[in-house]
CSV table of C-alpha atoms in Angstrom, one decimal:
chain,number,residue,atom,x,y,z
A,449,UNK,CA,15.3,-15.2,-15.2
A,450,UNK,CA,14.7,-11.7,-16.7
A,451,UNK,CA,16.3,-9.1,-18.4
A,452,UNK,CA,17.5,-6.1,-16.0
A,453,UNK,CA,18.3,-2.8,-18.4
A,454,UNK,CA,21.7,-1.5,-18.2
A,455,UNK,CA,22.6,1.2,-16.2
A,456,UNK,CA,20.8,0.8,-12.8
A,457,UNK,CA,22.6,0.4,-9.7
A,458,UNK,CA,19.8,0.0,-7.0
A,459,UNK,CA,17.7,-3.0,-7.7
A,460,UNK,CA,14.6,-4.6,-5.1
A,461,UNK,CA,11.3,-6.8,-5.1
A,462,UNK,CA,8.3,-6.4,-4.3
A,463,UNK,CA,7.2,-9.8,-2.1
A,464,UNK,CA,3.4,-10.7,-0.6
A,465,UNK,CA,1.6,-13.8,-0.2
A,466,UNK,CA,2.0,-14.9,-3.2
A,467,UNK,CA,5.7,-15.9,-3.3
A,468,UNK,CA,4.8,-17.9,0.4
A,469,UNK,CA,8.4,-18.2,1.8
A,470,UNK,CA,11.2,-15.9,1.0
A,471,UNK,CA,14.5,-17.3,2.2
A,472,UNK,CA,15.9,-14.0,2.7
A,473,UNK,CA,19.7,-15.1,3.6
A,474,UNK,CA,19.6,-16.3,0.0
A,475,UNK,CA,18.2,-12.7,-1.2
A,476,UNK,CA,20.8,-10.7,0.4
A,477,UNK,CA,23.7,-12.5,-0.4
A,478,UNK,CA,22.3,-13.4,-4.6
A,479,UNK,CA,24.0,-11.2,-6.9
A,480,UNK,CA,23.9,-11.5,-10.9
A,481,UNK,CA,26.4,-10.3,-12.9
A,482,UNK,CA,27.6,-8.0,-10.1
A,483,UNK,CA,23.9,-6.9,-8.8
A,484,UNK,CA,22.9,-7.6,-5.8
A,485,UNK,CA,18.9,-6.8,-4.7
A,486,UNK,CA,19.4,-4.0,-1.9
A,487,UNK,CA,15.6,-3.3,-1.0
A,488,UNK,CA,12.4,-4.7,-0.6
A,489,UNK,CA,8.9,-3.6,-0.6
A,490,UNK,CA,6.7,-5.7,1.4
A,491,UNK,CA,2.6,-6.0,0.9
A,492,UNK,CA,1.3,-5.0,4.7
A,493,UNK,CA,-3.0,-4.4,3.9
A,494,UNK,CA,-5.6,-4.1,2.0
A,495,UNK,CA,-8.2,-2.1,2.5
A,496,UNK,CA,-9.5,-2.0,5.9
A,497,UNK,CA,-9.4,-5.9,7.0
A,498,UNK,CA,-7.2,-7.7,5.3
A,499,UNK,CA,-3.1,-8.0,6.4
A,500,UNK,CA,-0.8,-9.8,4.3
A,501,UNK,CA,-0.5,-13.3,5.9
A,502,UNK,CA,3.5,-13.0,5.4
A,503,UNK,CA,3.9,-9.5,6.1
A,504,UNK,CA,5.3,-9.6,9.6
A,505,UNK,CA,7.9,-12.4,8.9
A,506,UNK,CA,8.8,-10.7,5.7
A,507,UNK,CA,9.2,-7.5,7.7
A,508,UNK,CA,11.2,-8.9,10.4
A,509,UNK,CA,13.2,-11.2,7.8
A,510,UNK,CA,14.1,-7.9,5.8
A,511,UNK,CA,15.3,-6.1,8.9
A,512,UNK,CA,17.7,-9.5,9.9
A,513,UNK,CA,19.3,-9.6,6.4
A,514,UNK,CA,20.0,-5.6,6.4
A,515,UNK,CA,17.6,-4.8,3.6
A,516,UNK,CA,16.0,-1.4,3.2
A,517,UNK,CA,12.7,-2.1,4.0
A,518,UNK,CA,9.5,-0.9,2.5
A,519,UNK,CA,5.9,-1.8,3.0
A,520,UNK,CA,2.8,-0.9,1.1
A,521,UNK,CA,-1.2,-0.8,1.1
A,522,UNK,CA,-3.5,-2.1,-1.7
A,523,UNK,CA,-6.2,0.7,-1.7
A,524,UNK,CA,-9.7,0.7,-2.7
A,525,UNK,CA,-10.5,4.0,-3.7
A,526,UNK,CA,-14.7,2.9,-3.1
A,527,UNK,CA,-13.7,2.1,0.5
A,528,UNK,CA,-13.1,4.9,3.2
A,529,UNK,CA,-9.5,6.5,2.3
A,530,UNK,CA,-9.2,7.5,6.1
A,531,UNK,CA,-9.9,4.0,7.7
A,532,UNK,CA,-7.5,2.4,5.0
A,533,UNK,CA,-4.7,5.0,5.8
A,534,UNK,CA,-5.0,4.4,9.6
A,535,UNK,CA,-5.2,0.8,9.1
A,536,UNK,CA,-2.0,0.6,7.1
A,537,UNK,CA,-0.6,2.8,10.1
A,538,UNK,CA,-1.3,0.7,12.4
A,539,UNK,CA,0.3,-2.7,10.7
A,540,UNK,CA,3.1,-1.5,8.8
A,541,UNK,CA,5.2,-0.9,12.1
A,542,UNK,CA,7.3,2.2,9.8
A,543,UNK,CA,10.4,3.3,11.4
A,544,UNK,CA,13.2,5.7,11.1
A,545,UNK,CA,15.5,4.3,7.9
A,546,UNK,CA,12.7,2.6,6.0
A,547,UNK,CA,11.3,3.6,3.1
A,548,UNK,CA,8.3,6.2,3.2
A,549,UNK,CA,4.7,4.4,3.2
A,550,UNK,CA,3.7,3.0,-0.2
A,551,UNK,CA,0.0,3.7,-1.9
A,552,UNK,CA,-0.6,0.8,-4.2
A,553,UNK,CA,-3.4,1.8,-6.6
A,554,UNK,CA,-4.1,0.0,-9.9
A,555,UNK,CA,-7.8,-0.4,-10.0
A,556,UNK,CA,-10.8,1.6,-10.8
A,557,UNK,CA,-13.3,0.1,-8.5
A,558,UNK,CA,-15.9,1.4,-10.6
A,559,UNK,CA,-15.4,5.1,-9.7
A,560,UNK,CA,-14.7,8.1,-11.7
A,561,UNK,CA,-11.3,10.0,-12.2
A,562,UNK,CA,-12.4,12.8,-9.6
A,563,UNK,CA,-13.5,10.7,-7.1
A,564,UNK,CA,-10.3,8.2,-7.0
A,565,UNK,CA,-8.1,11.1,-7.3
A,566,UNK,CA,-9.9,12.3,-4.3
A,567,UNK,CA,-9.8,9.5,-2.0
A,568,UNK,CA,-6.1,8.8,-3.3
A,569,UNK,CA,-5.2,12.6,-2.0
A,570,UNK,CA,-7.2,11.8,1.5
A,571,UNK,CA,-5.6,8.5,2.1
A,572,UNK,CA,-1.9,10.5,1.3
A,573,UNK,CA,-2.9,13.6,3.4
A,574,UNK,CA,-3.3,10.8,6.2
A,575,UNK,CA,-0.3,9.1,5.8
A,576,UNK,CA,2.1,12.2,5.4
A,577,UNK,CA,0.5,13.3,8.3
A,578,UNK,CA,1.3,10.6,10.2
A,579,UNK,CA,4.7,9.7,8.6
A,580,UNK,CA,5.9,13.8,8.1
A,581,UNK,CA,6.9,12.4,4.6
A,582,UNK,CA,4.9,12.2,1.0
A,583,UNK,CA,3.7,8.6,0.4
A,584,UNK,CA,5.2,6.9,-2.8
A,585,UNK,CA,2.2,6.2,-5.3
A,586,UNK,CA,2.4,3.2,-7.1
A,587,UNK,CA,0.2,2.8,-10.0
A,588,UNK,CA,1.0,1.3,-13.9
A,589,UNK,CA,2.0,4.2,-16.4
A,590,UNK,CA,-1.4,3.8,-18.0
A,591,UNK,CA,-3.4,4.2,-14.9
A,592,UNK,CA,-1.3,6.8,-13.4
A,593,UNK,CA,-1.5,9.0,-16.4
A,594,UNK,CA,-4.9,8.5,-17.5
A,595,UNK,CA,-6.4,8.8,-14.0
A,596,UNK,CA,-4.1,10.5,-11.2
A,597,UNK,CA,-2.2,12.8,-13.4
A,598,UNK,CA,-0.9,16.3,-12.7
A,599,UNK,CA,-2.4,16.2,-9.2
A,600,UNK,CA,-0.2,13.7,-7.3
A,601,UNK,CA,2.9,15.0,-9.4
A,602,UNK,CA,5.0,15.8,-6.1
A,603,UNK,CA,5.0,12.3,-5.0
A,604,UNK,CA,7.2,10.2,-5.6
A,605,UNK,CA,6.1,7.8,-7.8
A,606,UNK,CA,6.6,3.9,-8.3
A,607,UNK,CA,5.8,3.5,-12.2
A,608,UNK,CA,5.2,-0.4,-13.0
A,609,UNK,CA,5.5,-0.8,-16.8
A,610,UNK,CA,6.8,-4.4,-18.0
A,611,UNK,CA,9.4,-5.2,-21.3
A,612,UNK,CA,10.4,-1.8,-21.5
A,613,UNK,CA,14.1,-1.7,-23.1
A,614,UNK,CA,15.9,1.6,-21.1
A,615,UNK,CA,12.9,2.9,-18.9
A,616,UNK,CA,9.5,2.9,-18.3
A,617,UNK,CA,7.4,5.5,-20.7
A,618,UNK,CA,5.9,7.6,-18.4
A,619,UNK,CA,5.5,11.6,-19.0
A,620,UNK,CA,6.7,12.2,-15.4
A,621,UNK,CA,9.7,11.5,-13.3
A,622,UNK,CA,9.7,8.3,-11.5
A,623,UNK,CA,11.6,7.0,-8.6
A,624,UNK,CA,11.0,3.5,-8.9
A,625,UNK,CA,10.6,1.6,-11.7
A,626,UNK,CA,8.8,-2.2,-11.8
A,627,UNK,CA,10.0,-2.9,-15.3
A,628,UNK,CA,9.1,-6.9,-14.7
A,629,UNK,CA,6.8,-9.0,-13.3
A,630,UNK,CA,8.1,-12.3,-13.4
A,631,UNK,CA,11.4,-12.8,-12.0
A,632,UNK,CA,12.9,-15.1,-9.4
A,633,UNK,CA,15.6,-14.7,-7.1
């Protein structure tokens, strides 16, 4: 129901509560015009006390159906960076062939440039500590480049900016790009 741009290979979705229940024999074996969706990125928490109420069966579903796996943390940079890292830690279940943890950060919470950038690098410290890997950083080209900037350039980053033609615009390389919002497999 959307347009992909040409010349990607490697497509995926990014699933939570909000699309209820995924029948994930009909994700791995969809393909469009020869594409076929090979990952998935999986909401696990939020914060310090909220799990994704489909998050384990969308985990174990993933596994079953062969897809690379990836789960990710809504942060809230005005909450403890620390407590939210080891949270996530402690839910996401991570293992060896999955994608590396995933920061999800899109929202000011009312605090300045310096202090998110702050408790965004705290939260990452944690979770490359624990995971011997940089975190992907997801954020919208806006946001990221008006707020996180130069600092967090060595992560990888998840850039999510919608209707572009070719790729997102974005001053920075990317790794992966949510260029759509809306689609359905």
């Amino acid at each position: 129901g959307i347009r992909v741009p040409a010349g990607y290979t490697t497509h995926g979705i990014d699933v939570s509560r909000y699309q209820r229940m995924i029948q994930w024999k009909d994700v791995s074996e969809m393909r469009d015009k020869g594409q076929r969706i090979s990952f998935a990125i999986a909401k696990c928490t939020e914060g310090t006390n909220m799990i994704d109420a489909y998050y384990k069966k969308n985990w174990e579903n993933m596994e079953a159906h062969n897809m690379i796996r990836g789960a990710y943390m809504y942060f809230h940079a005005n909450r403890d960076a620390t407590e939210q890292a080891n949270y996530f830690i402690k839910h996401a279940q991570l293992k060896t062939g999955d994608l590396p943890p995933i920061i999800d950060i899109e929202d000011t919470h009312r605090m300045k440039a310096d202090e998110i950038r702050k408790a965004l690098q705290t939260c990452a410290d944690v979770l490359e500590k624990e995971y011997k890997t940089k975190p992907i950083i997801y954020s919208g080209a806006d946001f990221y480049e008006k707020l996180l900037g130069e600092q967090f350039i060595e992560y990888p980053l998840w850039v999510a900016h919608y209707q572009q033609p070719n790729a997102p615009r974005i001053s920075r390389q990317w790794t992966i790009w949510q260029h759509n919002c809306k689609g359905r497999v």
